Every structure is written in structure tokens, then in C-alpha cells.
Amino acid sequence: MSFEEDDRVVLHDKHSEFDGEVGTVTQTMESMFGDVTYTVSFDDGQEAGVPEDALEAAEAEDEDEE
């Protein structure tokens, strides 16, 4: 599943301080090899270069937690 700017997503990366948090996609970048990475903005910062397989669409109930 690909994501677009302003999509609400949950980050799954045990090495990130934002692991398990809901954020907003602020930028998508495609490499010359066709791989897409994302920049995701959170309340306390942002994570850049996030691969698609580390993201999950946020459910409607997650959006109410702002």
C-alpha cells in the first residue's frame, strides 16, 4: 500500500523513538530504483527515509488521540 502526503500513519520501527506513534506523511520520495520512502511528522519531531513496509494506515480511532 502506498501513502500520499497528509495520510495518517502508524510507524513500526523498533529503532525509532516514534515506534508505534501516529503521524502524518509530509513528503514522499522515490529513488531512481523505484523505491519510495516517506517523511513522517509527529507531535515531537519527524522521521525521514521511512520505508513503506514500516508504515501502516492509522485507523479512525487513532486520529482521535491528537
mmJSON file of the N, C-alpha and C atoms, coordinates in Angstrom:
{"data_MODEL":{"atom_site":{
"group_PDB":["ATOM","ATOM","ATOM","ATOM","ATOM","ATOM","ATOM","ATOM","ATOM","ATOM","ATOM","ATOM","ATOM","ATOM","ATOM","ATOM","ATOM","ATOM","ATOM","ATOM","ATOM","ATOM","ATOM","ATOM","ATOM","ATOM","ATOM","ATOM","ATOM","ATOM","ATOM","ATOM","ATOM","ATOM","ATOM","ATOM","ATOM","ATOM","ATOM","ATOM","ATOM","ATOM","ATOM","ATOM","ATOM","ATOM","ATOM","ATOM","ATOM","ATOM","ATOM","ATOM","ATOM","ATOM","ATOM","ATOM","ATOM","ATOM","ATOM","ATOM","ATOM","ATOM","ATOM","ATOM","ATOM","ATOM","ATOM","ATOM","ATOM","ATOM","ATOM","ATOM","ATOM","ATOM","ATOM","ATOM","ATOM","ATOM","ATOM","ATOM","ATOM","ATOM","ATOM","ATOM","ATOM","ATOM","ATOM","ATOM","ATOM","ATOM","ATOM","ATOM","ATOM","ATOM","ATOM","ATOM","ATOM","ATOM","ATOM","ATOM","ATOM","ATOM","ATOM","ATOM","ATOM","ATOM","ATOM","ATOM","ATOM","ATOM","ATOM","ATOM","ATOM","ATOM","ATOM","ATOM","ATOM","ATOM","ATOM","ATOM","ATOM","ATOM","ATOM","ATOM","ATOM","ATOM","ATOM","ATOM","ATOM","ATOM","ATOM","ATOM","ATOM","ATOM","ATOM","ATOM","ATOM","ATOM","ATOM","ATOM","ATOM","ATOM","ATOM","ATOM","ATOM","ATOM","ATOM","ATOM","ATOM","ATOM","ATOM","ATOM","ATOM","ATOM","ATOM","ATOM","ATOM","ATOM","ATOM","ATOM","ATOM","ATOM","ATOM","ATOM","ATOM","ATOM","ATOM","ATOM","ATOM","ATOM","ATOM","ATOM","ATOM","ATOM","ATOM","ATOM","ATOM","ATOM","ATOM","ATOM","ATOM","ATOM","ATOM","ATOM","ATOM","ATOM","ATOM","ATOM","ATOM","ATOM","ATOM","ATOM","ATOM","ATOM","ATOM","ATOM","ATOM","ATOM"],
"id":[1,2,3,4,5,6,7,8,9,10,11,12,13,14,15,16,17,18,19,20,21,22,23,24,25,26,27,28,29,30,31,32,33,34,35,36,37,38,39,40,41,42,43,44,45,46,47,48,49,50,51,52,53,54,55,56,57,58,59,60,61,62,63,64,65,66,67,68,69,70,71,72,73,74,75,76,77,78,79,80,81,82,83,84,85,86,87,88,89,90,91,92,93,94,95,96,97,98,99,100,101,102,103,104,105,106,107,108,109,110,111,112,113,114,115,116,117,118,119,120,121,122,123,124,125,126,127,128,129,130,131,132,133,134,135,136,137,138,139,140,141,142,143,144,145,146,147,148,149,150,151,152,153,154,155,156,157,158,159,160,161,162,163,164,165,166,167,168,169,170,171,172,173,174,175,176,177,178,179,180,181,182,183,184,185,186,187,188,189,190,191,192,193,194,195,196,197,198],
"type_symbol":["N","C","C","N","C","C","N","C","C","N","C","C","N","C","C","N","C","C","N","C","C","N","C","C","N","C","C","N","C","C","N","C","C","N","C","C","N","C","C","N","C","C","N","C","C","N","C","C","N","C","C","N","C","C","N","C","C","N","C","C","N","C","C","N","C","C","N","C","C","N","C","C","N","C","C","N","C","C","N","C","C","N","C","C","N","C","C","N","C","C","N","C","C","N","C","C","N","C","C","N","C","C","N","C","C","N","C","C","N","C","C","N","C","C","N","C","C","N","C","C","N","C","C","N","C","C","N","C","C","N","C","C","N","C","C","N","C","C","N","C","C","N","C","C","N","C","C","N","C","C","N","C","C","N","C","C","N","C","C","N","C","C","N","C","C","N","C","C","N","C","C","N","C","C","N","C","C","N","C","C","N","C","C","N","C","C","N","C","C","N","C","C","N","C","C","N","C","C"],
"label_atom_id":["N","CA","C","N","CA","C","N","CA","C","N","CA","C","N","CA","C","N","CA","C","N","CA","C","N","CA","C","N","CA","C","N","CA","C","N","CA","C","N","CA","C","N","CA","C","N","CA","C","N","CA","C","N","CA","C","N","CA","C","N","CA","C","N","CA","C","N","CA","C","N","CA","C","N","CA","C","N","CA","C","N","CA","C","N","CA","C","N","CA","C","N","CA","C","N","CA","C","N","CA","C","N","CA","C","N","CA","C","N","CA","C","N","CA","C","N","CA","C","N","CA","C","N","CA","C","N","CA","C","N","CA","C","N","CA","C","N","CA","C","N","CA","C","N","CA","C","N","CA","C","N","CA","C","N","CA","C","N","CA","C","N","CA","C","N","CA","C","N","CA","C","N","CA","C","N","CA","C","N","CA","C","N","CA","C","N","CA","C","N","CA","C","N","CA","C","N","CA","C","N","CA","C","N","CA","C","N","CA","C","N","CA","C","N","CA","C","N","CA","C","N","CA","C","N","CA","C","N","CA","C"],
"label_alt_id":[null,null,null,null,null,null,null,null,null,null,null,null,null,null,null,null,null,null,null,null,null,null,null,null,null,null,null,null,null,null,null,null,null,null,null,null,null,null,null,null,null,null,null,null,null,null,null,null,null,null,null,null,null,null,null,null,null,null,null,null,null,null,null,null,null,null,null,null,null,null,null,null,null,null,null,null,null,null,null,null,null,null,null,null,null,null,null,null,null,null,null,null,null,null,null,null,null,null,null,null,null,null,null,null,null,null,null,null,null,null,null,null,null,null,null,null,null,null,null,null,null,null,null,null,null,null,null,null,null,null,null,null,null,null,null,null,null,null,null,null,null,null,null,null,null,null,null,null,null,null,null,null,null,null,null,null,null,null,null,null,null,null,null,null,null,null,null,null,null,null,null,null,null,null,null,null,null,null,null,null,null,null,null,null,null,null,null,null,null,null,null,null,null,null,null,null,null,null],
"label_comp_id":["MET","MET","MET","SER","SER","SER","PHE","PHE","PHE","GLU","GLU","GLU","GLU","GLU","GLU","ASP","ASP","ASP","ASP","ASP","ASP","ARG","ARG","ARG","VAL","VAL","VAL","VAL","VAL","VAL","LEU","LEU","LEU","HIS","HIS","HIS","ASP","ASP","ASP","LYS","LYS","LYS","HIS","HIS","HIS","SER","SER","SER","GLU","GLU","GLU","PHE","PHE","PHE","ASP","ASP","ASP","GLY","GLY","GLY","GLU","GLU","GLU","VAL","VAL","VAL","GLY","GLY","GLY","THR","THR","THR","VAL","VAL","VAL","THR","THR","THR","GLN","GLN","GLN","THR","THR","THR","MET","MET","MET","GLU","GLU","GLU","SER","SER","SER","MET","MET","MET","PHE","PHE","PHE","GLY","GLY","GLY","ASP","ASP","ASP","VAL","VAL","VAL","THR","THR","THR","TYR","TYR","TYR","THR","THR","THR","VAL","VAL","VAL","SER","SER","SER","PHE","PHE","PHE","ASP","ASP","ASP","ASP","ASP","ASP","GLY","GLY","GLY","GLN","GLN","GLN","GLU","GLU","GLU","ALA","ALA","ALA","GLY","GLY","GLY","VAL","VAL","VAL","PRO","PRO","PRO","GLU","GLU","GLU","ASP","ASP","ASP","ALA","ALA","ALA","LEU","LEU","LEU","GLU","GLU","GLU","ALA","ALA","ALA","ALA","ALA","ALA","GLU","GLU","GLU","ALA","ALA","ALA","GLU","GLU","GLU","ASP","ASP","ASP","GLU","GLU","GLU","ASP","ASP","ASP","GLU","GLU","GLU","GLU","GLU","GLU"],
"label_asym_id":["A","A","A","A","A","A","A","A","A","A","A","A","A","A","A","A","A","A","A","A","A","A","A","A","A","A","A","A","A","A","A","A","A","A","A","A","A","A","A","A","A","A","A","A","A","A","A","A","A","A","A","A","A","A","A","A","A","A","A","A","A","A","A","A","A","A","A","A","A","A","A","A","A","A","A","A","A","A","A","A","A","A","A","A","A","A","A","A","A","A","A","A","A","A","A","A","A","A","A","A","A","A","A","A","A","A","A","A","A","A","A","A","A","A","A","A","A","A","A","A","A","A","A","A","A","A","A","A","A","A","A","A","A","A","A","A","A","A","A","A","A","A","A","A","A","A","A","A","A","A","A","A","A","A","A","A","A","A","A","A","A","A","A","A","A","A","A","A","A","A","A","A","A","A","A","A","A","A","A","A","A","A","A","A","A","A","A","A","A","A","A","A","A","A","A","A","A","A"],
"label_entity_id":["1","1","1","1","1","1","1","1","1","1","1","1","1","1","1","1","1","1","1","1","1","1","1","1","1","1","1","1","1","1","1","1","1","1","1","1","1","1","1","1","1","1","1","1","1","1","1","1","1","1","1","1","1","1","1","1","1","1","1","1","1","1","1","1","1","1","1","1","1","1","1","1","1","1","1","1","1","1","1","1","1","1","1","1","1","1","1","1","1","1","1","1","1","1","1","1","1","1","1","1","1","1","1","1","1","1","1","1","1","1","1","1","1","1","1","1","1","1","1","1","1","1","1","1","1","1","1","1","1","1","1","1","1","1","1","1","1","1","1","1","1","1","1","1","1","1","1","1","1","1","1","1","1","1","1","1","1","1","1","1","1","1","1","1","1","1","1","1","1","1","1","1","1","1","1","1","1","1","1","1","1","1","1","1","1","1","1","1","1","1","1","1","1","1","1","1","1","1"],
"label_seq_id":[1,1,1,2,2,2,3,3,3,4,4,4,5,5,5,6,6,6,7,7,7,8,8,8,9,9,9,10,10,10,11,11,11,12,12,12,13,13,13,14,14,14,15,15,15,16,16,16,17,17,17,18,18,18,19,19,19,20,20,20,21,21,21,22,22,22,23,23,23,24,24,24,25,25,25,26,26,26,27,27,27,28,28,28,29,29,29,30,30,30,31,31,31,32,32,32,33,33,33,34,34,34,35,35,35,36,36,36,37,37,37,38,38,38,39,39,39,40,40,40,41,41,41,42,42,42,43,43,43,44,44,44,45,45,45,46,46,46,47,47,47,48,48,48,49,49,49,50,50,50,51,51,51,52,52,52,53,53,53,54,54,54,55,55,55,56,56,56,57,57,57,58,58,58,59,59,59,60,60,60,61,61,61,62,62,62,63,63,63,64,64,64,65,65,65,66,66,66],
"pdbx_PDB_ins_code":[null,null,null,null,null,null,null,null,null,null,null,null,null,null,null,null,null,null,null,null,null,null,null,null,null,null,null,null,null,null,null,null,null,null,null,null,null,null,null,null,null,null,null,null,null,null,null,null,null,null,null,null,null,null,null,null,null,null,null,null,null,null,null,null,null,null,null,null,null,null,null,null,null,null,null,null,null,null,null,null,null,null,null,null,null,null,null,null,null,null,null,null,null,null,null,null,null,null,null,null,null,null,null,null,null,null,null,null,null,null,null,null,null,null,null,null,null,null,null,null,null,null,null,null,null,null,null,null,null,null,null,null,null,null,null,null,null,null,null,null,null,null,null,null,null,null,null,null,null,null,null,null,null,null,null,null,null,null,null,null,null,null,null,null,null,null,null,null,null,null,null,null,null,null,null,null,null,null,null,null,null,null,null,null,null,null,null,null,null,null,null,null,null,null,null,null,null,null],
"Cartn_x":[0.839,0.0,0.885,0.63,1.407,0.635,1.365,0.771,1.017,0.177,0.31,0.467,0.877,1.017,-0.302,-0.215,-1.344,-2.045,-1.582,-2.139,-1.692,-2.585,-2.256,-1.764,-0.593,0.035,0.579,0.781,1.433,2.803,3.843,5.207,5.54,6.101,6.553,8.046,8.865,10.319,10.895,11.331,11.795,13.023,13.694,14.884,14.549,13.282,12.865,12.241,12.475,11.82,10.326,9.862,8.448,7.733,8.361,7.777,6.395,5.399,4.033,3.21,3.803,3.083,2.4,1.319,0.586,1.174,1.445,1.977,1.342,1.805,1.273,2.395,2.124,3.099,3.213,4.436,4.649,5.38,6.029,6.767,6.954,6.877,7.205,8.373,9.29,10.472,10.653,10.897,11.128,12.574,13.243,14.634,14.661,15.853,15.973,15.7,15.645,15.335,13.853,13.059,11.622,11.157,12.098,11.718,11.185,10.106,9.522,9.798,10.247,10.41,9.602,9.33,8.444,9.082,8.687,8.979,7.671,7.707,6.501,6.708,5.738,5.804,4.971,5.554,4.887,4.793,4.079,3.951,5.317,6.241,7.54,8.697,8.428,9.507,9.104,10.098,9.807,10.827,10.448,11.307,11.378,12.578,12.761,13.29,13.033,13.556,12.872,11.605,10.867,10.392,10.743,10.269,8.779,8.15,6.712,6.318,7.164,6.807,6.894,7.364,7.404,6.194,5.288,4.107,2.83,1.844,0.51,-0.486,-1.556,-2.578,-3.183,-3.322,-3.91,-5.417,-5.971,-7.412,-8.074,-9.355,-10.097,-9.991,-10.025,-9.946,-8.598,-7.527,-6.202,-6.144,-6.908,-6.889,-7.482,-8.337,-8.974,-8.025,-6.855,-5.936,-5.078,-5.281,-4.444,-4.52],
"Cartn_y":[-1.176,0.0,1.24,2.135,3.37,4.462,5.458,6.54,7.854,8.839,10.156,11.189,12.386,13.462,13.669,13.962,14.199,12.923,11.739,10.482,10.296,9.791,9.467,8.033,7.824,6.504,6.182,4.878,4.399,3.873,4.331,3.896,2.646,1.644,0.415,0.251,0.781,0.699,0.69,-0.473,-0.604,0.247,0.74,1.566,3.057,3.394,4.793,5.188,6.435,6.925,7.124,7.076,7.255,5.932,4.813,3.494,3.397,3.023,2.849,4.119,5.249,6.52,6.82,7.605,8.044,9.37,9.468,10.703,10.977,12.026,12.45,12.445,11.844,11.845,13.275,13.815,15.179,15.22,14.107,14.085,12.641,12.439,11.136,11.332,10.371,10.456,9.128,9.177,7.948,7.934,6.818,6.692,6.346,6.398,6.057,4.585,3.791,2.366,2.073,3.114,2.941,2.707,2.718,2.551,3.877,3.819,5.023,5.044,6.2,6.405,7.637,7.757,8.805,9.596,10.853,11.648,11.756,11.376,11.37,12.353,13.237,14.239,13.791,13.919,13.578,14.83,14.761,15.904,16.377,15.447,15.776,15.78,15.729,15.73,15.024,14.558,13.841,12.75,11.818,10.702,10.72,10.761,10.809,9.479,9.198,7.985,6.718,6.822,5.666,4.81,3.517,2.648,2.33,2.026,1.757,0.618,-0.413,-1.568,-1.282,-0.094,0.285,1.131,1.347,2.174,1.376,1.786,1.19,2.335,2.245,3.286,3.38,4.605,4.808,4.62,3.955,3.758,5.026,5.172,6.38,6.637,5.591,5.785,6.335,6.035,6.569,8.082,8.583,10.004,10.834,10.259,10.992,11.22,10.614,10.693,11.948,12.839,14.038,14.895],
"Cartn_z":[0.0,0.0,0.0,-0.905,-0.925,-0.188,0.262,1.02,0.305,0.586,-0.007,1.094,0.729,1.707,2.436,3.719,4.627,5.082,4.654,5.166,6.616,7.461,8.851,8.891,9.496,9.511,10.899,11.139,12.359,11.947,12.647,12.35,13.149,12.479,13.134,12.86,13.77,13.649,15.055,15.511,16.897,17.19,16.151,16.336,16.382,16.171,16.162,17.49,17.899,19.115,18.902,17.651,17.331,17.061,17.383,17.143,17.775,16.972,17.457,17.499,17.128,17.181,15.855,15.948,14.763,14.304,13.009,12.439,11.093,10.456,9.159,8.128,6.971,5.885,5.363,5.38,4.905,3.573,3.202,1.938,1.486,0.175,-0.404,-1.359,-1.36,-2.222,-2.933,-4.229,-4.994,-5.479,-5.206,-5.659,-7.139,-7.72,-9.14,-9.386,-8.323,-8.456,-8.268,-8.037,-7.888,-6.46,-5.503,-4.101,-3.563,-2.801,-2.228,-0.735,-0.243,1.195,1.577,2.866,3.349,4.479,4.606,5.782,6.538,7.819,8.645,9.793,9.998,11.05,12.244,13.432,14.684,15.55,16.659,17.56,18.058,18.281,18.87,17.881,16.587,15.603,14.33,13.58,12.341,12.102,11.26,10.869,9.342,8.785,7.339,6.829,5.549,4.927,5.387,5.762,6.273,5.106,5.085,4.005,4.168,3.056,3.048,3.983,4.079,4.91,6.406,6.794,8.217,8.603,7.645,7.895,7.764,8.519,8.468,8.518,7.752,7.778,9.177,9.678,11.0,10.905,11.902,11.936,12.443,12.163,12.542,14.038,14.867,16.321,16.742,16.0,16.308,16.092,15.108,14.784,15.912,16.735,17.819,18.987,18.97,20.087,20.084,19.109,18.99,20.223],
"occupancy":[1.0,1.0,1.0,1.0,1.0,1.0,1.0,1.0,1.0,1.0,1.0,1.0,1.0,1.0,1.0,1.0,1.0,1.0,1.0,1.0,1.0,1.0,1.0,1.0,1.0,1.0,1.0,1.0,1.0,1.0,1.0,1.0,1.0,1.0,1.0,1.0,1.0,1.0,1.0,1.0,1.0,1.0,1.0,1.0,1.0,1.0,1.0,1.0,1.0,1.0,1.0,1.0,1.0,1.0,1.0,1.0,1.0,1.0,1.0,1.0,1.0,1.0,1.0,1.0,1.0,1.0,1.0,1.0,1.0,1.0,1.0,1.0,1.0,1.0,1.0,1.0,1.0,1.0,1.0,1.0,1.0,1.0,1.0,1.0,1.0,1.0,1.0,1.0,1.0,1.0,1.0,1.0,1.0,1.0,1.0,1.0,1.0,1.0,1.0,1.0,1.0,1.0,1.0,1.0,1.0,1.0,1.0,1.0,1.0,1.0,1.0,1.0,1.0,1.0,1.0,1.0,1.0,1.0,1.0,1.0,1.0,1.0,1.0,1.0,1.0,1.0,1.0,1.0,1.0,1.0,1.0,1.0,1.0,1.0,1.0,1.0,1.0,1.0,1.0,1.0,1.0,1.0,1.0,1.0,1.0,1.0,1.0,1.0,1.0,1.0,1.0,1.0,1.0,1.0,1.0,1.0,1.0,1.0,1.0,1.0,1.0,1.0,1.0,1.0,1.0,1.0,1.0,1.0,1.0,1.0,1.0,1.0,1.0,1.0,1.0,1.0,1.0,1.0,1.0,1.0,1.0,1.0,1.0,1.0,1.0,1.0,1.0,1.0,1.0,1.0,1.0,1.0,1.0,1.0,1.0,1.0,1.0,1.0],
"B_iso_or_equiv":[0.0,0.0,0.0,0.0,0.0,0.0,0.0,0.0,0.0,0.0,0.0,0.0,0.0,0.0,0.0,0.0,0.0,0.0,0.0,0.0,0.0,0.0,0.0,0.0,0.0,0.0,0.0,0.0,0.0,0.0,0.0,0.0,0.0,0.0,0.0,0.0,0.0,0.0,0.0,0.0,0.0,0.0,0.0,0.0,0.0,0.0,0.0,0.0,0.0,0.0,0.0,0.0,0.0,0.0,0.0,0.0,0.0,0.0,0.0,0.0,0.0,0.0,0.0,0.0,0.0,0.0,0.0,0.0,0.0,0.0,0.0,0.0,0.0,0.0,0.0,0.0,0.0,0.0,0.0,0.0,0.0,0.0,0.0,0.0,0.0,0.0,0.0,0.0,0.0,0.0,0.0,0.0,0.0,0.0,0.0,0.0,0.0,0.0,0.0,0.0,0.0,0.0,0.0,0.0,0.0,0.0,0.0,0.0,0.0,0.0,0.0,0.0,0.0,0.0,0.0,0.0,0.0,0.0,0.0,0.0,0.0,0.0,0.0,0.0,0.0,0.0,0.0,0.0,0.0,0.0,0.0,0.0,0.0,0.0,0.0,0.0,0.0,0.0,0.0,0.0,0.0,0.0,0.0,0.0,0.0,0.0,0.0,0.0,0.0,0.0,0.0,0.0,0.0,0.0,0.0,0.0,0.0,0.0,0.0,0.0,0.0,0.0,0.0,0.0,0.0,0.0,0.0,0.0,0.0,0.0,0.0,0.0,0.0,0.0,0.0,0.0,0.0,0.0,0.0,0.0,0.0,0.0,0.0,0.0,0.0,0.0,0.0,0.0,0.0,0.0,0.0,0.0,0.0,0.0,0.0,0.0,0.0,0.0],
"pdbx_formal_charge":[null,null,null,null,null,null,null,null,null,null,null,null,null,null,null,null,null,null,null,null,null,null,null,null,null,null,null,null,null,null,null,null,null,null,null,null,null,null,null,null,null,null,null,null,null,null,null,null,null,null,null,null,null,null,null,null,null,null,null,null,null,null,null,null,null,null,null,null,null,null,null,null,null,null,null,null,null,null,null,null,null,null,null,null,null,null,null,null,null,null,null,null,null,null,null,null,null,null,null,null,null,null,null,null,null,null,null,null,null,null,null,null,null,null,null,null,null,null,null,null,null,null,null,null,null,null,null,null,null,null,null,null,null,null,null,null,null,null,null,null,null,null,null,null,null,null,null,null,null,null,null,null,null,null,null,null,null,null,null,null,null,null,null,null,null,null,null,null,null,null,null,null,null,null,null,null,null,null,null,null,null,null,null,null,null,null,null,null,null,null,null,null,null,null,null,null,null,null],
"auth_seq_id":[1,1,1,2,2,2,3,3,3,4,4,4,5,5,5,6,6,6,7,7,7,8,8,8,9,9,9,10,10,10,11,11,11,12,12,12,13,13,13,14,14,14,15,15,15,16,16,16,17,17,17,18,18,18,19,19,19,20,20,20,21,21,21,22,22,22,23,23,23,24,24,24,25,25,25,26,26,26,27,27,27,28,28,28,29,29,29,30,30,30,31,31,31,32,32,32,33,33,33,34,34,34,35,35,35,36,36,36,37,37,37,38,38,38,39,39,39,40,40,40,41,41,41,42,42,42,43,43,43,44,44,44,45,45,45,46,46,46,47,47,47,48,48,48,49,49,49,50,50,50,51,51,51,52,52,52,53,53,53,54,54,54,55,55,55,56,56,56,57,57,57,58,58,58,59,59,59,60,60,60,61,61,61,62,62,62,63,63,63,64,64,64,65,65,65,66,66,66],
"auth_comp_id":["MET","MET","MET","SER","SER","SER","PHE","PHE","PHE","GLU","GLU","GLU","GLU","GLU","GLU","ASP","ASP","ASP","ASP","ASP","ASP","ARG","ARG","ARG","VAL","VAL","VAL","VAL","VAL","VAL","LEU","LEU","LEU","HIS","HIS","HIS","ASP","ASP","ASP","LYS","LYS","LYS","HIS","HIS","HIS","SER","SER","SER","GLU","GLU","GLU","PHE","PHE","PHE","ASP","ASP","ASP","GLY","GLY","GLY","GLU","GLU","GLU","VAL","VAL","VAL","GLY","GLY","GLY","THR","THR","THR","VAL","VAL","VAL","THR","THR","THR","GLN","GLN","GLN","THR","THR","THR","MET","MET","MET","GLU","GLU","GLU","SER","SER","SER","MET","MET","MET","PHE","PHE","PHE","GLY","GLY","GLY","ASP","ASP","ASP","VAL","VAL","VAL","THR","THR","THR","TYR","TYR","TYR","THR","THR","THR","VAL","VAL","VAL","SER","SER","SER","PHE","PHE","PHE","ASP","ASP","ASP","ASP","ASP","ASP","GLY","GLY","GLY","GLN","GLN","GLN","GLU","GLU","GLU","ALA","ALA","ALA","GLY","GLY","GLY","VAL","VAL","VAL","PRO","PRO","PRO","GLU","GLU","GLU","ASP","ASP","ASP","ALA","ALA","ALA","LEU","LEU","LEU","GLU","GLU","GLU","ALA","ALA","ALA","ALA","ALA","ALA","GLU","GLU","GLU","ALA","ALA","ALA","GLU","GLU","GLU","ASP","ASP","ASP","GLU","GLU","GLU","ASP","ASP","ASP","GLU","GLU","GLU","GLU","GLU","GLU"],
"auth_asym_id":["A","A","A","A","A","A","A","A","A","A","A","A","A","A","A","A","A","A","A","A","A","A","A","A","A","A","A","A","A","A","A","A","A","A","A","A","A","A","A","A","A","A","A","A","A","A","A","A","A","A","A","A","A","A","A","A","A","A","A","A","A","A","A","A","A","A","A","A","A","A","A","A","A","A","A","A","A","A","A","A","A","A","A","A","A","A","A","A","A","A","A","A","A","A","A","A","A","A","A","A","A","A","A","A","A","A","A","A","A","A","A","A","A","A","A","A","A","A","A","A","A","A","A","A","A","A","A","A","A","A","A","A","A","A","A","A","A","A","A","A","A","A","A","A","A","A","A","A","A","A","A","A","A","A","A","A","A","A","A","A","A","A","A","A","A","A","A","A","A","A","A","A","A","A","A","A","A","A","A","A","A","A","A","A","A","A","A","A","A","A","A","A","A","A","A","A","A","A"],
"auth_atom_id":["N","CA","C","N","CA","C","N","CA","C","N","CA","C","N","CA","C","N","CA","C","N","CA","C","N","CA","C","N","CA","C","N","CA","C","N","CA","C","N","CA","C","N","CA","C","N","CA","C","N","CA","C","N","CA","C","N","CA","C","N","CA","C","N","CA","C","N","CA","C","N","CA","C","N","CA","C","N","CA","C","N","CA","C","N","CA","C","N","CA","C","N","CA","C","N","CA","C","N","CA","C","N","CA","C","N","CA","C","N","CA","C","N","CA","C","N","CA","C","N","CA","C","N","CA","C","N","CA","C","N","CA","C","N","CA","C","N","CA","C","N","CA","C","N","CA","C","N","CA","C","N","CA","C","N","CA","C","N","CA","C","N","CA","C","N","CA","C","N","CA","C","N","CA","C","N","CA","C","N","CA","C","N","CA","C","N","CA","C","N","CA","C","N","CA","C","N","CA","C","N","CA","C","N","CA","C","N","CA","C","N","CA","C","N","CA","C","N","CA","C","N","CA","C","N","CA","C","N","CA","C"],
"pdbx_PDB_model_num":[1,1,1,1,1,1,1,1,1,1,1,1,1,1,1,1,1,1,1,1,1,1,1,1,1,1,1,1,1,1,1,1,1,1,1,1,1,1,1,1,1,1,1,1,1,1,1,1,1,1,1,1,1,1,1,1,1,1,1,1,1,1,1,1,1,1,1,1,1,1,1,1,1,1,1,1,1,1,1,1,1,1,1,1,1,1,1,1,1,1,1,1,1,1,1,1,1,1,1,1,1,1,1,1,1,1,1,1,1,1,1,1,1,1,1,1,1,1,1,1,1,1,1,1,1,1,1,1,1,1,1,1,1,1,1,1,1,1,1,1,1,1,1,1,1,1,1,1,1,1,1,1,1,1,1,1,1,1,1,1,1,1,1,1,1,1,1,1,1,1,1,1,1,1,1,1,1,1,1,1,1,1,1,1,1,1,1,1,1,1,1,1,1,1,1,1,1,1]
}}}
